Amino acid sequence: MSPADPPGTGTLVFLQGTGDPDPVPAETIRSMLARDPVLSHFTVLNVAWEAGGTPDISVVPSLPPRYRQETAAVPPEPDTGRALALAGLDVHSAPPLYLPAVPVSPPGTGTGPAPETPANPQHGDTAPREKTPSPDAMETLLGSTLERLTLNLVTDVAVRRRVPLMAAASDFSRSIVFYLRRGAEARAAITEAMGTVDRNAPVILFGHSLGSVAAVDLVSSPEWQAEGLRADLLVTAGSQSSWLCLLGGLTYLGPDGQGSIPVPWLNFWDERDLLSFCAERVFAGRGARIADREVVSGEPFPASHSAYFSNPEVYAAIREELAALSG
């Protein structure tokens, strides 16, 4: 970012996690930028990097017959949060589908109540009795029983809500499958879109969730330098890029230190967003400055995964980072 750039002018290139051109997150970002005195003149370029991907499909044909019959009578809930909330209500209200068998240990094993041994006539009341299980043994038995009961309860709920839960999982998985199979096409679409951006003004590359993985792959690719693309700041939120790096799942950045990141990177994570990961330690020494920034949405999962867009802390941190880079 050059001091000659007019304050606030620039482009924020937005890569959604789903890869679809959903206008809601982009409009939220535009609204939040408009409230900031420094970022208010940034334009938002919403890139549909999954164009030509798998269409929205139903998971029902792949499920057992009972789900096809139930879905025909009652359509599944389309909302992820609603499906999880209803599943939570089932935990409290629905009777179990199956009653788990509670293990009963034979006498004398030390894992269950020990019956008294009849008194030995030769020793009167001093006859030995079986030992009472130790507190540790009782705790182990109780923990094992509670674990089994809990897992059975959770399984019962998942069985009842399998269609909406699988539909929600399919939405996320569909984008993952597309990127794994056609990542080069996705990055080419992003490269083409960034080629239309004014390179004489600041550029922020903002990736959310799987979109952040595409962004990290792009800036670390040979094509980034070859195409002469510009990004003054890489911003990621709810990102799985560091986790995938440790698994060897990124295209150009390996867990052994292979690859570099030439763009300063600001990574947002939220304790309540179970799909967000930190990046500093994983990518340390890979090139440009990398900074993790925690934000607290207070939202339950999965709402916490998309709460970054409306959080003023995110834009304040972006403004501070741009100011530090220009200084």
Coordinates of C-alpha atoms in Angstrom, one line a residue:
M1 CA 0.0 0.0 0.0
S2 CA 1.5 3.3 -1.1
P3 CA 1.2 6.6 0.8
A4 CA 0.1 8.1 -2.5
D5 CA -3.0 5.9 -2.6
P6 CA -6.1 8.0 -1.7
P7 CA -7.4 7.0 1.8
G8 CA -9.9 4.2 1.6
T9 CA -9.7 3.5 -2.1
G10 CA -9.1 -0.1 -3.1
T11 CA -10.7 -3.5 -3.7
L12 CA -11.6 -6.3 -1.3
V13 CA -11.7 -9.6 -3.3
F14 CA -14.0 -11.9 -1.4
L15 CA -13.8 -15.7 -1.7
Q16 CA -16.8 -17.4 0.0
G17 CA -16.4 -20.7 1.6
T18 CA -19.0 -22.3 -0.6
G19 CA -17.6 -20.8 -3.8
D20 CA -21.1 -19.6 -4.7
P21 CA -21.9 -16.0 -5.5
D22 CA -24.2 -15.7 -2.4
P23 CA -24.9 -12.0 -2.2
V24 CA -25.7 -11.9 1.6
P25 CA -22.1 -12.2 3.0
A26 CA -20.8 -9.8 0.4
E27 CA -23.5 -7.2 1.1
T28 CA -22.7 -7.6 4.8
I29 CA -19.1 -6.8 4.1
R30 CA -20.0 -3.8 2.0
S31 CA -22.2 -2.5 4.8
M32 CA -19.5 -2.9 7.4
L33 CA -16.9 -1.3 5.2
A34 CA -19.2 1.7 4.7
R35 CA -19.2 2.3 8.4
D36 CA -15.4 2.6 8.6
P37 CA -13.9 6.0 7.8
V38 CA -10.8 4.5 6.2
L39 CA -12.3 1.5 4.5
S40 CA -15.5 3.1 3.3
H41 CA -14.4 3.5 -0.3
F42 CA -13.3 0.0 -0.8
T43 CA -15.3 -1.9 -3.4
V44 CA -16.1 -5.6 -2.9
L45 CA -15.5 -8.1 -5.7
N46 CA -17.4 -11.3 -4.9
V47 CA -15.7 -14.1 -6.8
A48 CA -17.7 -17.2 -7.8
W49 CA -14.7 -19.6 -7.8
E50 CA -16.9 -22.7 -7.9
A51 CA -18.7 -21.9 -11.1
G52 CA -19.5 -25.1 -12.9
G53 CA -19.4 -27.1 -9.7
T54 CA -21.7 -29.8 -8.6
P55 CA -25.3 -28.5 -8.3
D56 CA -27.3 -28.6 -5.1
I57 CA -28.4 -32.3 -4.8
S58 CA -30.3 -34.4 -2.3
V59 CA -28.5 -37.0 -0.2
V60 CA -31.7 -39.0 0.3
P61 CA -31.2 -41.5 -2.6
S62 CA -28.1 -42.8 -0.9
L63 CA -29.7 -43.3 2.5
P64 CA -31.6 -46.4 3.7
P65 CA -35.2 -46.8 2.7
R66 CA -36.8 -45.5 5.9
Y67 CA -35.4 -42.0 5.2
R68 CA -36.8 -41.9 1.7
Q69 CA -40.2 -42.7 3.1
E70 CA -39.9 -40.1 5.8
T71 CA -38.7 -37.4 3.5
A72 CA -41.6 -38.0 1.1
A73 CA -44.0 -37.3 4.0
V74 CA -42.1 -34.4 5.6
P75 CA -39.4 -32.5 3.7
P76 CA -36.2 -32.1 5.6
E77 CA -35.2 -28.9 7.3
P78 CA -32.9 -26.9 5.0
D79 CA -31.3 -24.8 7.7
T80 CA -28.1 -26.2 9.4
G81 CA -28.7 -24.4 12.6
R82 CA -32.3 -25.5 12.8
A83 CA -31.3 -29.1 12.2
L84 CA -28.8 -29.0 15.0
A85 CA -31.2 -27.2 17.4
L86 CA -33.9 -29.8 16.7
A87 CA -31.3 -32.5 17.3
G88 CA -30.5 -30.9 20.7
L89 CA -34.2 -30.9 21.6
D90 CA -34.3 -34.6 20.8
V91 CA -31.6 -35.2 23.4
H92 CA -34.0 -33.9 26.1
S93 CA -37.4 -35.1 24.8
A94 CA -37.2 -38.1 22.5
P95 CA -37.3 -41.7 23.9
P96 CA -34.3 -43.9 23.0
L97 CA -34.6 -46.0 19.9
Y98 CA -32.5 -48.7 21.6
L99 CA -31.7 -49.4 25.2
P100 CA -28.1 -50.2 25.7
A101 CA -27.2 -53.3 27.7
V102 CA -25.5 -52.3 30.9
P103 CA -22.6 -54.8 31.6
V104 CA -23.1 -56.8 34.8
S105 CA -19.9 -58.4 36.0
P106 CA -19.8 -61.8 37.7
P107 CA -19.3 -61.9 41.5
G108 CA -15.8 -61.4 42.7
T109 CA -14.4 -59.6 39.6
G110 CA -14.2 -56.3 41.4
T111 CA -16.2 -54.4 38.8
G112 CA -19.7 -54.7 40.4
P113 CA -21.4 -54.9 43.8
A114 CA -19.8 -57.9 45.6
P115 CA -22.3 -60.3 47.3
E116 CA -21.6 -61.3 50.8
T117 CA -19.8 -64.7 51.3
P118 CA -21.6 -67.0 53.8
A119 CA -19.9 -67.2 57.1
N120 CA -17.4 -70.0 57.7
P121 CA -18.8 -72.0 60.6
Q122 CA -15.3 -72.6 61.9
H123 CA -14.6 -68.9 62.2
G124 CA -17.9 -67.4 63.2
D125 CA -18.4 -63.8 62.2
T126 CA -14.8 -63.5 61.3
A127 CA -15.3 -65.2 58.0
P128 CA -13.7 -63.4 55.0
R129 CA -16.0 -61.5 52.7
E130 CA -15.4 -60.5 49.1
K131 CA -13.7 -57.1 48.8
T132 CA -15.7 -54.1 48.1
P133 CA -14.6 -52.6 44.7
S134 CA -12.1 -49.8 45.0
P135 CA -13.2 -46.2 44.3
D136 CA -11.1 -46.3 41.1
A137 CA -12.8 -49.4 39.9
M138 CA -16.3 -47.9 40.6
E139 CA -15.3 -44.7 38.8
T140 CA -14.1 -46.7 35.8
L141 CA -17.4 -48.7 35.7
L142 CA -19.5 -45.6 36.1
G143 CA -17.5 -43.7 33.4
S144 CA -17.8 -46.6 31.0
T145 CA -21.6 -46.9 31.5
L146 CA -22.2 -43.2 31.2
E147 CA -20.1 -43.0 28.0
R148 CA -22.1 -45.9 26.5
L149 CA -25.4 -44.3 27.4
T150 CA -24.3 -40.9 26.1
L151 CA -23.1 -42.3 22.8
N152 CA -26.3 -44.3 22.3
L153 CA -28.3 -41.2 23.0
V154 CA -26.3 -39.1 20.5
T155 CA -26.5 -41.9 17.9
D156 CA -30.3 -42.1 18.4
V157 CA -30.6 -38.4 17.8
A158 CA -28.4 -38.6 14.7
V159 CA -30.5 -41.4 13.3
R160 CA -33.7 -39.3 13.7
R161 CA -32.1 -36.2 12.2
R162 CA -29.9 -37.8 9.6
V163 CA -31.5 -36.3 6.6
P164 CA -31.1 -32.6 7.6
L165 CA -27.7 -33.2 9.2
M166 CA -26.5 -35.0 6.1
A167 CA -27.9 -32.2 3.9
A168 CA -25.9 -29.6 5.9
A169 CA -22.8 -31.8 5.7
S170 CA -23.3 -32.3 1.9
D171 CA -23.4 -28.5 1.3
F172 CA -19.9 -28.2 2.9
S173 CA -18.6 -31.5 1.4
R174 CA -19.7 -30.6 -2.1
S175 CA -17.4 -27.6 -2.2
I176 CA -14.5 -29.6 -0.7
V177 CA -15.0 -32.3 -3.4
F178 CA -15.0 -29.7 -6.1
Y179 CA -11.9 -28.0 -4.8
L180 CA -10.0 -31.3 -4.4
R181 CA -10.9 -32.4 -7.9
R182 CA -10.8 -29.0 -9.7
G183 CA -8.7 -26.7 -7.6
A184 CA -6.7 -25.5 -10.6
E185 CA -9.9 -24.4 -12.2
A186 CA -11.0 -22.6 -9.0
R187 CA -7.7 -20.8 -8.7
A188 CA -7.8 -19.9 -12.4
A189 CA -11.2 -18.3 -11.9
I190 CA -9.9 -16.3 -9.0
T191 CA -6.8 -15.2 -11.0
E192 CA -9.0 -14.0 -13.8
A193 CA -11.2 -12.0 -11.4
M194 CA -8.2 -10.4 -9.8
G195 CA -6.8 -9.5 -13.2
T196 CA -9.7 -7.0 -13.5
V197 CA -8.8 -5.2 -10.2
D198 CA -7.1 -1.8 -10.2
R199 CA -3.5 -2.6 -9.3
N200 CA -2.7 1.0 -8.5
A201 CA -4.8 0.9 -5.4
P202 CA -4.7 -1.4 -2.3
V203 CA -6.1 -4.9 -2.7
I204 CA -7.3 -7.1 0.1
L205 CA -7.8 -10.8 -0.6
F206 CA -10.4 -12.0 1.9
G207 CA -11.1 -15.8 2.0
H208 CA -13.6 -17.4 4.3
S209 CA -13.5 -21.1 5.2
L210 CA -12.7 -23.2 2.1
G211 CA -12.4 -19.9 0.2
S212 CA -9.4 -19.1 2.5
V213 CA -7.8 -22.4 1.5
A214 CA -8.1 -21.4 -2.1
A215 CA -6.6 -18.0 -1.3
V216 CA -3.6 -19.5 0.5
D217 CA -3.1 -21.9 -2.3
L218 CA -3.2 -19.1 -4.8
V219 CA -0.8 -16.7 -3.2
S220 CA 1.7 -19.5 -2.6
S221 CA 1.5 -20.8 -6.2
P222 CA 4.0 -20.1 -9.0
E223 CA 1.2 -18.4 -10.9
W224 CA 0.9 -15.7 -8.3
Q225 CA 4.3 -14.2 -9.3
A226 CA 3.9 -15.1 -13.0
E227 CA 0.6 -13.3 -13.4
G228 CA 1.9 -10.3 -11.5
L229 CA -1.1 -10.3 -9.2
R230 CA -1.3 -7.8 -6.3
A231 CA -2.6 -8.2 -2.8
D232 CA -1.4 -5.9 0.0
L233 CA -3.0 -8.1 2.6
L234 CA -4.3 -11.7 2.8
V235 CA -7.2 -12.0 5.2
T236 CA -8.7 -15.3 6.3
A237 CA -11.5 -16.1 8.6
G238 CA -12.8 -19.5 9.8
S239 CA -9.9 -21.0 7.9
Q240 CA -8.8 -24.7 7.8
S241 CA -5.6 -23.9 5.8
S242 CA -3.2 -24.6 8.7
W243 CA -5.0 -27.9 9.5
L244 CA -4.9 -29.0 5.9
C245 CA -1.2 -28.0 5.7
L246 CA -0.4 -30.4 8.6
L247 CA -2.3 -33.1 6.8
G248 CA -0.4 -32.4 3.6
G249 CA -3.6 -31.2 1.9
L250 CA -2.4 -27.8 0.5
T251 CA -1.3 -27.6 -3.1
Y252 CA 2.0 -25.7 -2.6
L253 CA 2.6 -25.5 1.1
G254 CA 3.9 -28.7 2.7
P255 CA 4.1 -29.6 6.4
D256 CA 7.9 -29.9 6.0
G257 CA 8.3 -26.2 5.4
Q258 CA 8.0 -26.4 1.6
G259 CA 6.6 -23.3 -0.1
S260 CA 6.3 -19.6 1.0
I261 CA 3.6 -17.0 1.5
P262 CA 4.7 -13.6 -0.1
V263 CA 1.7 -11.6 1.2
P264 CA 1.2 -10.3 4.8
W265 CA -1.5 -12.5 6.3
L266 CA -4.1 -11.7 9.0
N267 CA -6.0 -14.8 10.2
F268 CA -9.2 -14.5 12.3
W269 CA -10.3 -17.3 14.5
D270 CA -13.1 -17.8 17.1
E271 CA -13.1 -20.2 20.0
R272 CA -16.7 -21.1 19.3
D273 CA -16.1 -21.6 15.5
L274 CA -15.1 -25.3 15.4
L275 CA -13.9 -24.9 11.8
S276 CA -11.4 -22.1 12.5
F277 CA -7.7 -22.7 13.1
C278 CA -4.6 -20.7 14.0
A279 CA -1.9 -20.1 11.4
E280 CA 1.1 -18.4 13.0
R281 CA 2.9 -21.5 14.3
V282 CA 2.2 -23.7 11.4
F283 CA 3.4 -21.2 8.8
A284 CA 6.1 -19.5 10.8
G285 CA 9.2 -18.5 8.7
R286 CA 7.4 -19.0 5.4
G287 CA 7.9 -15.4 4.1
A288 CA 5.7 -12.4 5.0
R289 CA 4.3 -11.6 8.4
I290 CA 1.5 -13.9 9.6
A291 CA -0.7 -12.8 12.5
D292 CA -3.5 -14.6 14.2
R293 CA -6.3 -12.5 15.7
E294 CA -9.0 -13.9 18.0
V295 CA -12.5 -12.5 17.8
V296 CA -15.4 -13.4 20.1
S297 CA -18.7 -13.6 18.4
G298 CA -20.6 -15.2 21.3
E299 CA -22.6 -17.2 18.7
P300 CA -23.2 -20.9 18.8
F301 CA -21.8 -23.2 16.1
P302 CA -22.4 -23.1 13.2
A303 CA -23.5 -19.5 13.3
S304 CA -20.1 -18.6 14.7
H305 CA -18.5 -19.8 11.5
S306 CA -20.1 -16.9 9.5
A307 CA -20.2 -14.3 12.3
Y308 CA -17.0 -12.7 11.2
F309 CA -18.6 -10.7 8.4
S310 CA -20.7 -8.6 10.8
N311 CA -18.1 -8.2 13.6
P312 CA -16.6 -4.7 13.8
E313 CA -13.4 -6.1 15.4
V314 CA -12.6 -7.7 12.1
Y315 CA -12.7 -4.5 10.1
A316 CA -10.8 -2.6 12.9
A317 CA -8.0 -5.1 12.7
I318 CA -7.9 -4.9 8.9
R319 CA -7.7 -1.1 9.1
E320 CA -4.9 -1.3 11.7
E321 CA -3.0 -3.9 9.6
L322 CA -3.2 -1.8 6.5
A323 CA -2.0 1.3 8.4
A324 CA 1.0 -0.7 9.7
L325 CA 1.9 -1.9 6.3
S326 CA 1.6 1.6 4.7
G327 CA 3.7 3.1 7.6

